[in-house]
C-alpha positions as a Markdown table, in Angstrom:
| # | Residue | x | y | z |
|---|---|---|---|---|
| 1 | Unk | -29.3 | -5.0 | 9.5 |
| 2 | Unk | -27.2 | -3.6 | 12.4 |
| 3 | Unk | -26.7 | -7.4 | 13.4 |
| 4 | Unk | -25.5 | -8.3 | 10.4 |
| 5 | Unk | -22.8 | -6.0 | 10.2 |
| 6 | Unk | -21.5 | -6.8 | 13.4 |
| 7 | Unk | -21.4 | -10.1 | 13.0 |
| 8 | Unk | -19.9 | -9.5 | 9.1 |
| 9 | Unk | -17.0 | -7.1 | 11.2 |
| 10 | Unk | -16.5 | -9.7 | 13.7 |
| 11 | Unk | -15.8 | -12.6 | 11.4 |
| 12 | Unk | -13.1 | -9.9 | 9.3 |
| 13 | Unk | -11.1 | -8.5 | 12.2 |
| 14 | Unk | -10.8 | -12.3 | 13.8 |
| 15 | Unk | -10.2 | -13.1 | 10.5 |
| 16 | Unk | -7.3 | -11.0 | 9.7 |
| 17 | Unk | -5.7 | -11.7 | 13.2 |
| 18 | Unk | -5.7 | -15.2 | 12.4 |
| 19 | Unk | -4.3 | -14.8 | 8.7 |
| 20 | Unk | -1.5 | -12.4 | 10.3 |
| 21 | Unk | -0.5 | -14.7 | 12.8 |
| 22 | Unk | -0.3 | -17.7 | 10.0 |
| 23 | Unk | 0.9 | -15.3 | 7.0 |
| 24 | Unk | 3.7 | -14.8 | 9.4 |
| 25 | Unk | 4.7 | -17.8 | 10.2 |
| 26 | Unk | 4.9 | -19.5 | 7.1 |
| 27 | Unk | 7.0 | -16.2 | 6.3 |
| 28 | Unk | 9.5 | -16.8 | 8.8 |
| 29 | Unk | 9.7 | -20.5 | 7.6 |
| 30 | Unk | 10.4 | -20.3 | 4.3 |
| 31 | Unk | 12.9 | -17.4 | 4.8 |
| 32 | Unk | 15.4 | -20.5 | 4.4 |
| 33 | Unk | 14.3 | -21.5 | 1.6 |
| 34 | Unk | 15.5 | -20.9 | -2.2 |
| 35 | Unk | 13.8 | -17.9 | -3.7 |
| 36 | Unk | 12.5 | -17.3 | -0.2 |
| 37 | Unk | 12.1 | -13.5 | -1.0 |
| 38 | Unk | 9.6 | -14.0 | -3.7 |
| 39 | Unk | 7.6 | -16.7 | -1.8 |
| 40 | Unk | 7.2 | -14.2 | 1.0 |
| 41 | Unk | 5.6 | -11.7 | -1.2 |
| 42 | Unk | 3.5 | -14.4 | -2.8 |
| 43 | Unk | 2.3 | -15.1 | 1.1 |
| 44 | Unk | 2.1 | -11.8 | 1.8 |
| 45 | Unk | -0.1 | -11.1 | -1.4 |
| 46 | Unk | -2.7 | -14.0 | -0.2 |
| 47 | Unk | -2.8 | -12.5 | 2.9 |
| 48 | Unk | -4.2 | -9.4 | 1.4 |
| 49 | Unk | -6.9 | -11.5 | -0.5 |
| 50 | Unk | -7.9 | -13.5 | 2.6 |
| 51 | Unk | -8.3 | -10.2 | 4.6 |
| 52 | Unk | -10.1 | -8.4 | 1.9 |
| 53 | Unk | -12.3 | -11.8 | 1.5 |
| 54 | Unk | -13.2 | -11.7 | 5.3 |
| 55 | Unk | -14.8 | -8.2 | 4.9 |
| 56 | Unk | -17.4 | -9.3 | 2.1 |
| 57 | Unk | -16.3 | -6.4 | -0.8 |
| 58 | Unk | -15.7 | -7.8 | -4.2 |
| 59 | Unk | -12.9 | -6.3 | -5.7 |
| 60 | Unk | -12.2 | -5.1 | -8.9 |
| 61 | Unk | -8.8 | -4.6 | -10.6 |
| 62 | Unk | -8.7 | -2.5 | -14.0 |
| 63 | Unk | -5.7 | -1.4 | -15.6 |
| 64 | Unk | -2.9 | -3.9 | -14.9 |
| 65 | Unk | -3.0 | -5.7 | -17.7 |
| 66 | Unk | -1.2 | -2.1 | -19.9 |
| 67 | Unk | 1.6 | -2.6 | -16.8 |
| 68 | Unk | 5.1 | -4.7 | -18.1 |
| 69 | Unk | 5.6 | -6.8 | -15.3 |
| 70 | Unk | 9.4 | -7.2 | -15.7 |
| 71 | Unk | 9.4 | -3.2 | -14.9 |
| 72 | Unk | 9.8 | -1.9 | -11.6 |
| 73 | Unk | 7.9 | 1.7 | -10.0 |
| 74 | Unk | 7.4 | 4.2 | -7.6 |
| 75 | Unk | 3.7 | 3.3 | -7.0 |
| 76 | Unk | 1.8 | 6.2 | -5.5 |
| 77 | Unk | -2.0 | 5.6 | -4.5 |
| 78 | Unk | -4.3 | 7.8 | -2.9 |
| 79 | Unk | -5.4 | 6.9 | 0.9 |
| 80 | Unk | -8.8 | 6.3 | 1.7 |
| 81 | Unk | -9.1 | 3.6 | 4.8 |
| 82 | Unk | -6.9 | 0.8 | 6.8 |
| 83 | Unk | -8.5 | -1.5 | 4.2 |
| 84 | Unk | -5.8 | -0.2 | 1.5 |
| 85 | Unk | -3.2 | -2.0 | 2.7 |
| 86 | Unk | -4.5 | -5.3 | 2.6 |
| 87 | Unk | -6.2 | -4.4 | -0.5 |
| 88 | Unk | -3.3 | -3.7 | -2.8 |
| 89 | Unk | -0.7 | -6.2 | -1.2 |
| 90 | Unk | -3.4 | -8.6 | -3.0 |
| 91 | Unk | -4.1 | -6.6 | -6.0 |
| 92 | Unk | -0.1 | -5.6 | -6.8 |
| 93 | Unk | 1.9 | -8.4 | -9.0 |
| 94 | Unk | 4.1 | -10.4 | -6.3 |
| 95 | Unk | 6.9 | -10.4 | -9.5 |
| 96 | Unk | 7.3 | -6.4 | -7.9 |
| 97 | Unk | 8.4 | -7.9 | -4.4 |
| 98 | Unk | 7.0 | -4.4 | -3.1 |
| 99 | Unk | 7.6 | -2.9 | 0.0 |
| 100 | Unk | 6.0 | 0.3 | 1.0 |
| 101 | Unk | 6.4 | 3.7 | 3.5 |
| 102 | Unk | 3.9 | 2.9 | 6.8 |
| 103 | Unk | 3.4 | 5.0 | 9.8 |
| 104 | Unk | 5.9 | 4.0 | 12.4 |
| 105 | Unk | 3.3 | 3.1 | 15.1 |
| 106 | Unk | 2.4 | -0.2 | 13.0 |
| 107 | Unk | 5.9 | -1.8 | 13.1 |
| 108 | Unk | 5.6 | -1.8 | 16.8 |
| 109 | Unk | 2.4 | -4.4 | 16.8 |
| 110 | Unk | 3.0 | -7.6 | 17.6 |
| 111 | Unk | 3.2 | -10.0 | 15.0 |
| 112 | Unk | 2.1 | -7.7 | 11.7 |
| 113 | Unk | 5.2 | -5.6 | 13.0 |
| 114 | Unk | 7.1 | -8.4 | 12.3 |
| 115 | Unk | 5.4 | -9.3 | 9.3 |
| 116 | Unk | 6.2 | -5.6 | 8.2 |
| 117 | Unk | 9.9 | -5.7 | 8.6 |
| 118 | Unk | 10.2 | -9.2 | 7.4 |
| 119 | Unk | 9.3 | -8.6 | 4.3 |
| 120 | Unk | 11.3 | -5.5 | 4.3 |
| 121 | Unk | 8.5 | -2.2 | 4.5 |
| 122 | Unk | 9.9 | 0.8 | 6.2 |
| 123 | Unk | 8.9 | 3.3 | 9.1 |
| 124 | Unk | 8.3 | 7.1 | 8.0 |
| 125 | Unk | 9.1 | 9.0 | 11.4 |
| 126 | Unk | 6.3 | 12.0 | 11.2 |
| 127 | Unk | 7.7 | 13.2 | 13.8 |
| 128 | Unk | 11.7 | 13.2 | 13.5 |
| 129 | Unk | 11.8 | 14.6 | 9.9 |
| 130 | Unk | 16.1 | 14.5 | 10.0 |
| 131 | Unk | 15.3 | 10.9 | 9.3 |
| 132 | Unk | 14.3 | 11.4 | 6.2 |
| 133 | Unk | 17.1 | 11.1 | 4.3 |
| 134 | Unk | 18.4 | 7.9 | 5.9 |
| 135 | Unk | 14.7 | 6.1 | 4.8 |
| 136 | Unk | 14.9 | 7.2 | 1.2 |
| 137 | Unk | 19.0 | 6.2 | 1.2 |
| 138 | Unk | 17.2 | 2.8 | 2.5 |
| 139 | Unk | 14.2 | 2.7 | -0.1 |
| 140 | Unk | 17.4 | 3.3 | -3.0 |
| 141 | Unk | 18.8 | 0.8 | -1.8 |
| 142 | Unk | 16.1 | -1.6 | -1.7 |
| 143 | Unk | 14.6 | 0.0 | -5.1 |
| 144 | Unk | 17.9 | -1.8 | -6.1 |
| 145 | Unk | 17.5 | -4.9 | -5.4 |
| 146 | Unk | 14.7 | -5.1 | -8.3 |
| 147 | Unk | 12.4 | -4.3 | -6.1 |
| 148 | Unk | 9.2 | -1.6 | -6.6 |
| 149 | Unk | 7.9 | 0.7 | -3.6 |
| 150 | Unk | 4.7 | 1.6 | -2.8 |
| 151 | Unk | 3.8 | 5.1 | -1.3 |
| 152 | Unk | 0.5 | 7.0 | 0.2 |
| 153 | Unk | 1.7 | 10.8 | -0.9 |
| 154 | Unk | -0.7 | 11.9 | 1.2 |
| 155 | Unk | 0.5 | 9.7 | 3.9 |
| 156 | Unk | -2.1 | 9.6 | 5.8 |
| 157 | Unk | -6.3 | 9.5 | 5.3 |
| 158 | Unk | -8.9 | 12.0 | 6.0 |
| 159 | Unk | -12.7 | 11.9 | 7.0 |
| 160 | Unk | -13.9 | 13.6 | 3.9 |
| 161 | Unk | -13.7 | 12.6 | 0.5 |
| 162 | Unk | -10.7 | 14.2 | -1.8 |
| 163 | Unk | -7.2 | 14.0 | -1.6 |
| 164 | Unk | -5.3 | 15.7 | 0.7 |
| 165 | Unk | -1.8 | 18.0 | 0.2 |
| 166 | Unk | 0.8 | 15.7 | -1.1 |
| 167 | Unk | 4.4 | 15.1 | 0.5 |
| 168 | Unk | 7.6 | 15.5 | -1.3 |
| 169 | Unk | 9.3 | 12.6 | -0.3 |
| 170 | Unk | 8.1 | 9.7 | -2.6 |
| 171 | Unk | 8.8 | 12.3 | -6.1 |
| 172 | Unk | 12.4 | 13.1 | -4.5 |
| 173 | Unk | 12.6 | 8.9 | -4.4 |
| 174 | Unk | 11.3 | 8.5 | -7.9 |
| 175 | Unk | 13.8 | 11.4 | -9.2 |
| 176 | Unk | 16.9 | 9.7 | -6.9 |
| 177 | Unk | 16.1 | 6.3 | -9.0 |
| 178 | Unk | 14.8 | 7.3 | -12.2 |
| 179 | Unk | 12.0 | 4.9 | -12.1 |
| 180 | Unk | 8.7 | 5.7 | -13.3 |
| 181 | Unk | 6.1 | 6.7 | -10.9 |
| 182 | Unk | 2.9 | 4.4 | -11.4 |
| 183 | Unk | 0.0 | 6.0 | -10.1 |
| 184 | Unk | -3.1 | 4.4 | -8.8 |
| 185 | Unk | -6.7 | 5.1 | -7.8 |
| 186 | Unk | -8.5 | 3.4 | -5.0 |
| 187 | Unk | -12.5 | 3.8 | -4.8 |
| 188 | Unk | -14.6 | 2.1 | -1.7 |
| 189 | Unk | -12.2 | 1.6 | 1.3 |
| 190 | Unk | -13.7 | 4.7 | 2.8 |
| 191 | Unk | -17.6 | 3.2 | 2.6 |
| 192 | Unk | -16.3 | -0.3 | 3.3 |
| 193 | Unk | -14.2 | 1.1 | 6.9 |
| 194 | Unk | -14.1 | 4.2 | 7.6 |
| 195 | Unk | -11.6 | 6.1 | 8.9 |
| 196 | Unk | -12.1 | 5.5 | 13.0 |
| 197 | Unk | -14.9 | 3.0 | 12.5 |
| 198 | Unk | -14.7 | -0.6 | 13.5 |
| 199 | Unk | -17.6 | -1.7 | 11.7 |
| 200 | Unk | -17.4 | -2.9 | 7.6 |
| 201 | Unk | -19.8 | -2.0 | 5.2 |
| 202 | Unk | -19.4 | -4.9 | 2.2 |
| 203 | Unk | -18.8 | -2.6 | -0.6 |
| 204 | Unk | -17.1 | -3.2 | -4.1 |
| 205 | Unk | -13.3 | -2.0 | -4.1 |
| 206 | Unk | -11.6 | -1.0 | -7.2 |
| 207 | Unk | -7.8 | -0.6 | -7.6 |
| 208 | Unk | -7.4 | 1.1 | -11.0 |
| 209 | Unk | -3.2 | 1.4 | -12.6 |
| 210 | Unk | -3.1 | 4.1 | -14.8 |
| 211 | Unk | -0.2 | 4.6 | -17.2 |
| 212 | Unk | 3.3 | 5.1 | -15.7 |
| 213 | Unk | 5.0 | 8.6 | -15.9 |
| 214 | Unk | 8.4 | 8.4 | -16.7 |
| 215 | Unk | 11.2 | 10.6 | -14.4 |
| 216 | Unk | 14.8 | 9.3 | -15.9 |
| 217 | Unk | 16.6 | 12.1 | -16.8 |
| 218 | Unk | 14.7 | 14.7 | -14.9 |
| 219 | Unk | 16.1 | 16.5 | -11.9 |
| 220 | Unk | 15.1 | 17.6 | -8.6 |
| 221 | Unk | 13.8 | 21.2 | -10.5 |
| 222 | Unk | 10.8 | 18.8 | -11.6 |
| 223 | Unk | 9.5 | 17.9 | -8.2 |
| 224 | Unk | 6.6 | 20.2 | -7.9 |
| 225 | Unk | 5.5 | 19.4 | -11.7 |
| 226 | Unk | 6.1 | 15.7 | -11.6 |
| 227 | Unk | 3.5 | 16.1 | -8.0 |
| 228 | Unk | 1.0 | 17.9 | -9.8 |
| 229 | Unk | 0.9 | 15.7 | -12.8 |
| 230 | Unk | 0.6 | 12.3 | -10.5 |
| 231 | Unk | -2.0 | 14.0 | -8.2 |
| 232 | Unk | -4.0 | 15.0 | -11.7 |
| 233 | Unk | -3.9 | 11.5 | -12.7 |
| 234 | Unk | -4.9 | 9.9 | -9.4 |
| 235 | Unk | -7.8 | 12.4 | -9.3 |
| 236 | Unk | -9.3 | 10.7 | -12.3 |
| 237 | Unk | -8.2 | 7.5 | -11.7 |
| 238 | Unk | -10.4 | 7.3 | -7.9 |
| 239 | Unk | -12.9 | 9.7 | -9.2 |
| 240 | Unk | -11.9 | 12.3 | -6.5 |
C-alpha cells in the first residue's frame, strides 16, 4: 500500500535525523573519555543498526565469522544505494575502528558532517584529482594507527544493476600498506532505496565477507590484476 510506504519512509528519514543528531553527541562527549576512539566506533556502529531498523529490512550477515578480528583491511564493497553506509557501519566489527572514502559533498552537512570527521572518514575530491595523493598519504597514516578502511571502488552508484568501472585509488592504498584487501558483496539496498528515490521498500539486506586477498609483497605492476581479481570476487559475492 502506497500509504504504507510513506508512512514506513517517514518514520526512517525522521528516524535517522534523530539518531544522527544523538549518535553525535554522545560522540563528541565521550571523545574525553579513556578509549574514547573505540566507544565512538561502537556509537557509530549502533547508529547504523538503528537507521537500518527504522527502514523495516532485516539484515543478514554471512561470512564474518572466517574474518580474524585482530587483522586489519582494505575493505572494498560494491555500491548499490545511500542505505550502504548505514548498513555496513552496523554490520563491520567496531574492533576495526573503520573509517571510509565518502563524496565530499556529505562532510559539509550539518551534523553527520561532523559526525564524519569526528570519527575520522575522509573526503575524495572528484573533482580536484591532484588531491589524491595527499588523501591516500592520510588513509596510510590512519591505516596505521590499527585502523581498517573501507572503500566503494566504484565510488559512486548507478540506476541499473551491475557494477560499474572500478577506480585505482583504493588497490594503490592496499599495495602502499600491504594489507589485505577484504572484499564484500551487498544485495538489496538498491530495492530497499533506490538511487534518487525517497521512498523505502522493506527488503532483506545481506552484507556477505568473502575471503581476504593478500597484497604484501606485491608492487604497483599488480594493480590492474589485484582490480580484476577483487571485482571477480565481489561479482559473486552480490550476485551481480
Amino acid at each position: 500500500m502506497r500509504w504504507h510506504q510513506v508512512l514506513r519512509s517517514a518514520f526512517a528519514w525522521t528516524t535517522g535525523i534523530v539518531a544522527t543528531v544523538g549518535f553525535t553527541l554522545l560522540g563528541l562527549f565521550v571523545t574525553v573519555l579513556p578509549g574514547g576512539r573505540n566507544l565512538q566506533h561502537r556509537l557509530a556502529g549502533q547508529w547504523g543498526r538503528v537507521c537500518i531498523w527504522s527502514s523495516g529490512c532485516p539484515v543478514r550477515i554471512e561470512g564474518l565469522e572466517r574474518i580474524d578480528l585482530a587483522s586489519r583491511f582494505v575493505v572494498m564493497v560494491n555500491h548499490q544505494s545511500a542505505l550502504d553506509i548505514p548498513l555496513l557501519i552496523g554490520a563491520m566489527p567496531a574492533e576495526w575502528q573503520t573509517v571510509f572514502w565518502a563524496k565530499e559533498s556529505l562532510f559539509r552537512m550539518p551534523v553527520l558532517g561532523w559526525a564524519m570527521r569526528i570519527l575520522g572518514h575522509m573526503p575524495i575530491d572528484r573533482v580536484n584529482r591532484r588531491n589524491a595523493g595527499r588523501m591516500l598519504q592520510e588513509s596510510s597514516e590512519r591505516v596505521a594507527g590499527q585502523r581498517s578502511v573501507l572503500v566503494f571502488p566504484e565510488e559512486t552508484y548507478s540506476r541499473e544493476p551491475g557494477l560499474l568501472p572500478f577506480q585505482r585509488g583504493g588497490f594503490v592504498l592496499a599495495l602502499k600498506t600491504g594489507l589485505p584487501i577484504l572484499p564484500v558483496g551487498i544485495t538489496g539496498t538498491r530495492e530497499a532505496l533506490p538511487p534518487g528515490c525517497r521512498l523505502v521498500t522493506p527488503t532483506t539486506l545481506r552484507v556477505r565477507f568473502g575471503d581476504p586477498i593478500p597484497t604484501a609483497g606485491l608492487g604497483v605492476s599488480s594493480r590492474q590484476t589485484l582490480s580484476d581479481r577483487t571485482r571477480e570476487m565481489i561479482e559473486e559475492l552480490a550476485g551481480a
